[in-house]
Every structure is written in structure tokens, then in C-alpha cells.
């Protein structure tokens, strides 16, 4: 699975390819962190409901 996607919004402000890759990585990491937090919350909620 590819982690990064091309974002047109970043293209207009990018200075180098490294800049756009860093922006893509930051966005990916932020979204991934949110997904992991949601998963953890779901697991905790499920465990609480099973009690």
C-alpha cells in the first residue's frame, strides 16, 4: 500500500520535492494517528460493554 498521495494543495506552496514529501508524510501520520485512536476507543468501548 502506498502511504503517500499527490496533493495539489501542496504543489502551489512546495519549494522542493522533499517539501512535498514531508507534507504528505505529516498528513499521512496525522490521519493514521487519528485512525489508531478511534480503533483504541472502539476496543475500549467494546470491552466495557462486555462487562
Coordinates of C-alpha atoms in Angstrom, one line a residue:
X1 CA 0.0 0.0 0.0
X2 CA 1.3 3.4 -0.9
X3 CA 1.5 5.7 2.1
X4 CA 1.6 9.0 0.2
X5 CA -0.6 10.6 -2.4
X6 CA -0.1 13.7 -4.6
X7 CA -1.8 16.7 -3.2
X8 CA -2.5 19.6 -5.5
X9 CA -2.8 21.9 -2.5
X10 CA 0.8 21.3 -1.5
X11 CA 2.1 21.8 -5.0
X12 CA 1.4 25.5 -5.0
X13 CA 3.5 26.1 -1.9
X14 CA 6.2 23.5 -2.3
X15 CA 9.8 24.6 -2.7
X16 CA 11.3 21.1 -3.4
X17 CA 10.3 17.5 -3.9
X18 CA 11.4 17.0 -0.3
X19 CA 9.0 19.6 0.9
X20 CA 6.0 18.0 -0.7
X21 CA 7.1 14.5 0.6
X22 CA 7.4 15.9 4.1
X23 CA 3.9 17.4 3.8
X24 CA 2.5 14.2 2.6
X25 CA 4.2 12.3 5.4
X26 CA 2.8 14.7 8.0
X27 CA -0.7 14.4 6.6
X28 CA -0.5 10.6 6.5
X29 CA 0.9 10.4 10.0
X30 CA -1.9 12.7 11.3
X31 CA -4.6 10.6 9.7
X32 CA -3.0 7.3 10.8
X33 CA -2.8 8.6 14.4
X34 CA -6.5 9.5 14.3
X35 CA -7.5 6.1 13.0
X36 CA -5.4 4.4 15.6
X37 CA -7.1 6.5 18.4
X38 CA -10.5 5.6 17.0
X39 CA -9.6 1.9 16.9
X40 CA -8.4 2.0 20.5
X41 CA -11.6 3.8 21.6
X42 CA -13.7 1.1 19.8
X43 CA -11.8 -1.7 21.6
X44 CA -12.2 0.0 25.0
X45 CA -15.9 0.6 24.4
X46 CA -16.4 -3.0 23.3
X47 CA -14.6 -4.3 26.4
X48 CA -16.7 -2.0 28.7
X49 CA -19.9 -3.2 27.1
X50 CA -18.9 -6.9 27.6
X51 CA -18.7 -6.4 31.4

